Short mmCIF file of C-alpha atoms and ligand atoms in Angstrom, two decimals:
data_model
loop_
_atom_site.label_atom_id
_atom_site.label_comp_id
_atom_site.label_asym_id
_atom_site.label_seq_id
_atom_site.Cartn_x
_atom_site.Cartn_y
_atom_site.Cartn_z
CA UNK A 1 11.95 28.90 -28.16
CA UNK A 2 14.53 31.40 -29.30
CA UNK A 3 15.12 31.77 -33.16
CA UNK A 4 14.73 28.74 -35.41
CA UNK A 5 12.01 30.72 -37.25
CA UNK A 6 12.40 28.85 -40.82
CA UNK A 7 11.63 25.71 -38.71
CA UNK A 8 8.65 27.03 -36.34
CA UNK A 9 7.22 28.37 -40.01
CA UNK A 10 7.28 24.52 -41.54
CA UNK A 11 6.30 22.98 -38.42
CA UNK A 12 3.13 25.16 -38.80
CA UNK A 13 2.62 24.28 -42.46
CA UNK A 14 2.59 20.47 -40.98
CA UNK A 15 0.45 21.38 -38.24
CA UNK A 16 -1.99 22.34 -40.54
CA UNK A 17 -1.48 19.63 -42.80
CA UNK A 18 -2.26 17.31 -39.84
CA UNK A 19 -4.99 19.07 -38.99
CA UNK A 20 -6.48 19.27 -42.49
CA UNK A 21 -5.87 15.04 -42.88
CA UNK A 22 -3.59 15.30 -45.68
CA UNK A 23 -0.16 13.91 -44.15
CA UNK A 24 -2.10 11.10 -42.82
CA UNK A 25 0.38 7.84 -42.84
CA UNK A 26 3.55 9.45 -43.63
CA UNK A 27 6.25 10.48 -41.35
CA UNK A 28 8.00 14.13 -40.97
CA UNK A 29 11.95 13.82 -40.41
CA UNK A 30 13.55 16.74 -38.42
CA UNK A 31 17.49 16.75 -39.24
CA UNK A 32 19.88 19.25 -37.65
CA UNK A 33 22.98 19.80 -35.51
CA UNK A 34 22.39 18.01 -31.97
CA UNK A 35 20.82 20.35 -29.31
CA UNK A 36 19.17 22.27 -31.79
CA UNK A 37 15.83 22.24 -30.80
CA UNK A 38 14.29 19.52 -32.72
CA UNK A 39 12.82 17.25 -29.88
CA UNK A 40 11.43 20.74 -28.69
CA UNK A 41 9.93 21.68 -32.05
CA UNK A 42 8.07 17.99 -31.87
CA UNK A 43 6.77 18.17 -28.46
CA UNK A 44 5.61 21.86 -29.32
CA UNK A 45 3.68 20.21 -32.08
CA UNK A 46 2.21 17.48 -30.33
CA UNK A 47 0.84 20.35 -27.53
CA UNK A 48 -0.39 22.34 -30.19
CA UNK A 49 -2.50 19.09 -31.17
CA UNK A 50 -4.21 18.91 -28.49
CA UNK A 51 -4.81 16.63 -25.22
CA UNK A 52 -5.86 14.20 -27.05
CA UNK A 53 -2.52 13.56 -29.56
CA UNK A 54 -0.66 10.94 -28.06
CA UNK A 55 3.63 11.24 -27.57
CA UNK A 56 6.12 8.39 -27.72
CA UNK A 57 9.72 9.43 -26.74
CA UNK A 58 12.60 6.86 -27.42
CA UNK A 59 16.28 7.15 -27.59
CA UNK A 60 18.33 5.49 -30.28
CA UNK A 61 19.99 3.45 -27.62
CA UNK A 62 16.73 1.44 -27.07
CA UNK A 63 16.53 0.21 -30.59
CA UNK A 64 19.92 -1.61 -29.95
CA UNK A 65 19.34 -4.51 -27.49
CA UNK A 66 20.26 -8.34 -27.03
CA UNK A 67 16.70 -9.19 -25.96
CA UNK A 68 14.38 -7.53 -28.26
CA UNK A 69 14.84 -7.55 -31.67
CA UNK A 70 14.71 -4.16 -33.29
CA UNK A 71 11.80 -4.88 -35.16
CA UNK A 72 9.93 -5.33 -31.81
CA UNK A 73 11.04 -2.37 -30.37
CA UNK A 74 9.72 -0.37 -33.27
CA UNK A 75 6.68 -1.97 -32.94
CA UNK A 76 6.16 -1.39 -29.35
CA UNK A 77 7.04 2.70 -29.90
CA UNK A 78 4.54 2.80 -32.90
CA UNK A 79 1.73 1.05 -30.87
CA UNK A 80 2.36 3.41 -27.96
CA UNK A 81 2.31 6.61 -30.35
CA UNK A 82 -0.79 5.12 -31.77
CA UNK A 83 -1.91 5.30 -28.21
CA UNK A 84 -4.56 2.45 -27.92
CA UNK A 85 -6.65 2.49 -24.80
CA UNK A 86 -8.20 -0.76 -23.12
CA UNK A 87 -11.06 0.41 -21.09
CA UNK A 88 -12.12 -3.06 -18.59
CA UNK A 89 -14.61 -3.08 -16.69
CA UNK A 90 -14.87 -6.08 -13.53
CA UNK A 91 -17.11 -6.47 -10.61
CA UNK A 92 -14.97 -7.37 -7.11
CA UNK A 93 -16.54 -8.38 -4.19
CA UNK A 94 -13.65 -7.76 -0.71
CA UNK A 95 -14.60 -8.69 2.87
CA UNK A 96 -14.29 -10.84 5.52
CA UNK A 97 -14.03 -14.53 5.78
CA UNK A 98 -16.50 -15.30 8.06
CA UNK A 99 -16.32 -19.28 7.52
CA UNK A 100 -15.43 -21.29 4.55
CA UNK A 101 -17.56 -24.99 4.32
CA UNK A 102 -16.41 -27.53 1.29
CA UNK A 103 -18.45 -30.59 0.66
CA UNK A 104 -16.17 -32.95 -0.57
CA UNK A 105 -18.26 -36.39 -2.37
CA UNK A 106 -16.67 -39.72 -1.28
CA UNK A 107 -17.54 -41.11 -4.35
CA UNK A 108 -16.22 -38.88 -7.04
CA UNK A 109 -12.80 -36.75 -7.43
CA UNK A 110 -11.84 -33.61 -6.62
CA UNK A 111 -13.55 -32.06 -9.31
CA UNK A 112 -16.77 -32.39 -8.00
CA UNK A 113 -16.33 -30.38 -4.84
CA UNK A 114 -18.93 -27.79 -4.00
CA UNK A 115 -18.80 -25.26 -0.80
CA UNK A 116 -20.26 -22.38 0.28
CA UNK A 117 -17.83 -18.96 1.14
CA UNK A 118 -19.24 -16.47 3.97
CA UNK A 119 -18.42 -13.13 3.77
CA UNK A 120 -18.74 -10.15 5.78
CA UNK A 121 -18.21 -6.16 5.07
CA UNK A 122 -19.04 -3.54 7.21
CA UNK A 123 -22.50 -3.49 5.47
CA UNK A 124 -23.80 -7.20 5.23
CA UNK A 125 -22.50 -10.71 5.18
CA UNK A 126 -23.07 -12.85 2.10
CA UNK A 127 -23.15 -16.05 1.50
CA UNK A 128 -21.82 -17.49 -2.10
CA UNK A 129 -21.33 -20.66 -3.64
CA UNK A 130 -18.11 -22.26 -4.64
CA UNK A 131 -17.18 -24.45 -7.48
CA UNK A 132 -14.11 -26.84 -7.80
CA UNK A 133 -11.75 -24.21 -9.13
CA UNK A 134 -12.02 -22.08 -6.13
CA UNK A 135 -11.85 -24.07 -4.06
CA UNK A 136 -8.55 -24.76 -5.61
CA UNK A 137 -7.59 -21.32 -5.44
CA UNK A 138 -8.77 -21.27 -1.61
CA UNK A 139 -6.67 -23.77 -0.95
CA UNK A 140 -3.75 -22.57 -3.11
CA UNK A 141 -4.09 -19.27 -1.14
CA UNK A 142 -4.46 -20.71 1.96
CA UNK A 143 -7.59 -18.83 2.92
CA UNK A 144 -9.28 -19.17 6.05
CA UNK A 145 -11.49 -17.57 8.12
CA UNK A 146 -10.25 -14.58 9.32
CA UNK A 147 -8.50 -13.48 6.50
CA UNK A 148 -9.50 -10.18 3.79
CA UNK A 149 -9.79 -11.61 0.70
CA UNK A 150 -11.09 -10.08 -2.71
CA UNK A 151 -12.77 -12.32 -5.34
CA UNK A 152 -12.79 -11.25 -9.23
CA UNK A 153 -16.46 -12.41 -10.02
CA UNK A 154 -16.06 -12.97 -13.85
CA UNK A 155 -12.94 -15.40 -12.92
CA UNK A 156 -13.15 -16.31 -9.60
CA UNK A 157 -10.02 -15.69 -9.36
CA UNK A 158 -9.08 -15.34 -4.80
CA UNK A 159 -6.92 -13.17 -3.73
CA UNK A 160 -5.62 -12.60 -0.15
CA UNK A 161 -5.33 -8.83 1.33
CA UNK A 162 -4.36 -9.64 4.65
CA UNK A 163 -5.91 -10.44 7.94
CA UNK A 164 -8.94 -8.72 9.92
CA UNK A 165 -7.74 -6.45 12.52
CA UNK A 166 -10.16 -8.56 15.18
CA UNK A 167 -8.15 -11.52 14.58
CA UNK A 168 -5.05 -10.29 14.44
CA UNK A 169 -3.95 -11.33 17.79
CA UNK A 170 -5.92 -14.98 17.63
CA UNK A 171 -2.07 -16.06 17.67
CA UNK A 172 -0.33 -14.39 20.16
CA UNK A 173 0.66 -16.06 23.22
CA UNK A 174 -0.58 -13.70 25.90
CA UNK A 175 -3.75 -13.48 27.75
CA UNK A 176 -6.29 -11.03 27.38
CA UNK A 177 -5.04 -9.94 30.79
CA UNK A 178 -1.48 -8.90 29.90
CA UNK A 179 -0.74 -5.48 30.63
CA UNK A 180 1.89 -3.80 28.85
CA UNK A 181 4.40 -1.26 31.03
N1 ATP B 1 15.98 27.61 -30.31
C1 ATP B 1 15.97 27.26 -29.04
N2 ATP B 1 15.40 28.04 -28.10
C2 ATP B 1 15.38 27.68 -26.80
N3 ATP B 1 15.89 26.55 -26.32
C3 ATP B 1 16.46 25.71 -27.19
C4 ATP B 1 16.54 26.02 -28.59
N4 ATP B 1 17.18 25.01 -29.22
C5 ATP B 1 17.48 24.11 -28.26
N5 ATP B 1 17.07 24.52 -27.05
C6 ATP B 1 17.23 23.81 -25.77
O1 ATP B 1 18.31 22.94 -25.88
C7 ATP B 1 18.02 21.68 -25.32
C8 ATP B 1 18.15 20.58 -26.35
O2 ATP B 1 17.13 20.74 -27.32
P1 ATP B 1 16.44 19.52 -28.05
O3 ATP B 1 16.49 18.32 -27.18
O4 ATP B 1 15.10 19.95 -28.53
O5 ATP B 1 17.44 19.35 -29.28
P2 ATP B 1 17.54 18.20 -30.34
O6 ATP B 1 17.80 18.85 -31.63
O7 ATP B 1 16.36 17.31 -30.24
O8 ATP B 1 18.83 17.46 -29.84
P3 ATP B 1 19.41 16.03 -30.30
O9 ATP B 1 19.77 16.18 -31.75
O10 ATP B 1 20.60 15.87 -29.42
O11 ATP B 1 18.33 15.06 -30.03
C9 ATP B 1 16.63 21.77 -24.75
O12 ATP B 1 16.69 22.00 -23.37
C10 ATP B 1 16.01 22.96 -25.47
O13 ATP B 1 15.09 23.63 -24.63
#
């Protein structure tokens, strides 16, 4: 940064106020003449925070929009300055669907259905049980054996990957005899 040194000089004093806690909940306005430095004098602050100080850049043209009010938009900046992290944690199990078996009771609906999913990795094959609303999904995804599939264990939630590499020609109409020239 070349000259500005009033500005660097009060931009310290802030710094140091931040640092100290004692501009906490208040706002600093920069005013000037465009282009002269004062998005560079903030993100020089924000560096000389630390890694830790979180940065929220927005134009003036983003406030003004037909879909979001500009309320909302303000909002949105604010939370992403406050710069909230969501740390989730959820256990996945991926293979191979080895075979897929659903009892289905004549008596009762189809809420009652119970099956049993088989599934193999390159390390084991498991076996684990399935109640009604994956079943749904498996049937919503159209899973069958064959396919990669991973399964979110706290909500059983199915989804497909894509298909093994051994069955990828179960399909194709051509003998295992057809030679390619
Ligand atoms: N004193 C300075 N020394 C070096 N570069 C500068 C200086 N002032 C401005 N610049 C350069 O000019 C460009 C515009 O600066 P900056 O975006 O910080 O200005 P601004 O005041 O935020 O502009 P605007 O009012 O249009 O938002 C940047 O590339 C910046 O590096």
């Amino acid at each position: 940064m070349v000259g500005q040194r009033s500005a660097r000089k009060a931009a310290g004093v802030i710094l140091q106020m931040i640092k100290d806690g004692k501009i906490a909940r208040r706002a600093v306005l920069l005013a000037g003449q465009p282009g002269t430095g004062k998005t560079g004098i903030a993100m020089g602050m924000v560096k000389a925070l630390g890694e830790e100080a979180p940065f929220a850049m927005m134009a003036g043209s983003e406030i003004i929009s037909l879909e979001m009010s500009k309320t909302e938009a303000l909002t949105q900046a604010f939370r992403k300055a406050i710069g909230v992290r969501i740390k989730e944690e959820t256990k996945i199990i991926e293979g191979e669907v080895v075979e897929v078996s659903i009892d289905k009771p004549a008596s009762s609906g189809a809420a009652s259905m119970t099956g049993k999913l088989t599934l193999k990795t390159t390390e084991m094959e498991t076996v684990n049980d399935l109640g009604s609303k994956m079943i749904e999904n498996l049937n919503k995804e159209k899973i069958q054996s064959g396919d990669i599939v991973m399964i979110d264990k706290a909500s059983g939630k199915i989804t497909k990957l894509g298909r093994s590499f051994t069955r990828s020609c179960d399909y194709d109409a051509m003998g295992p005899q057809t030679k390619f020239v």
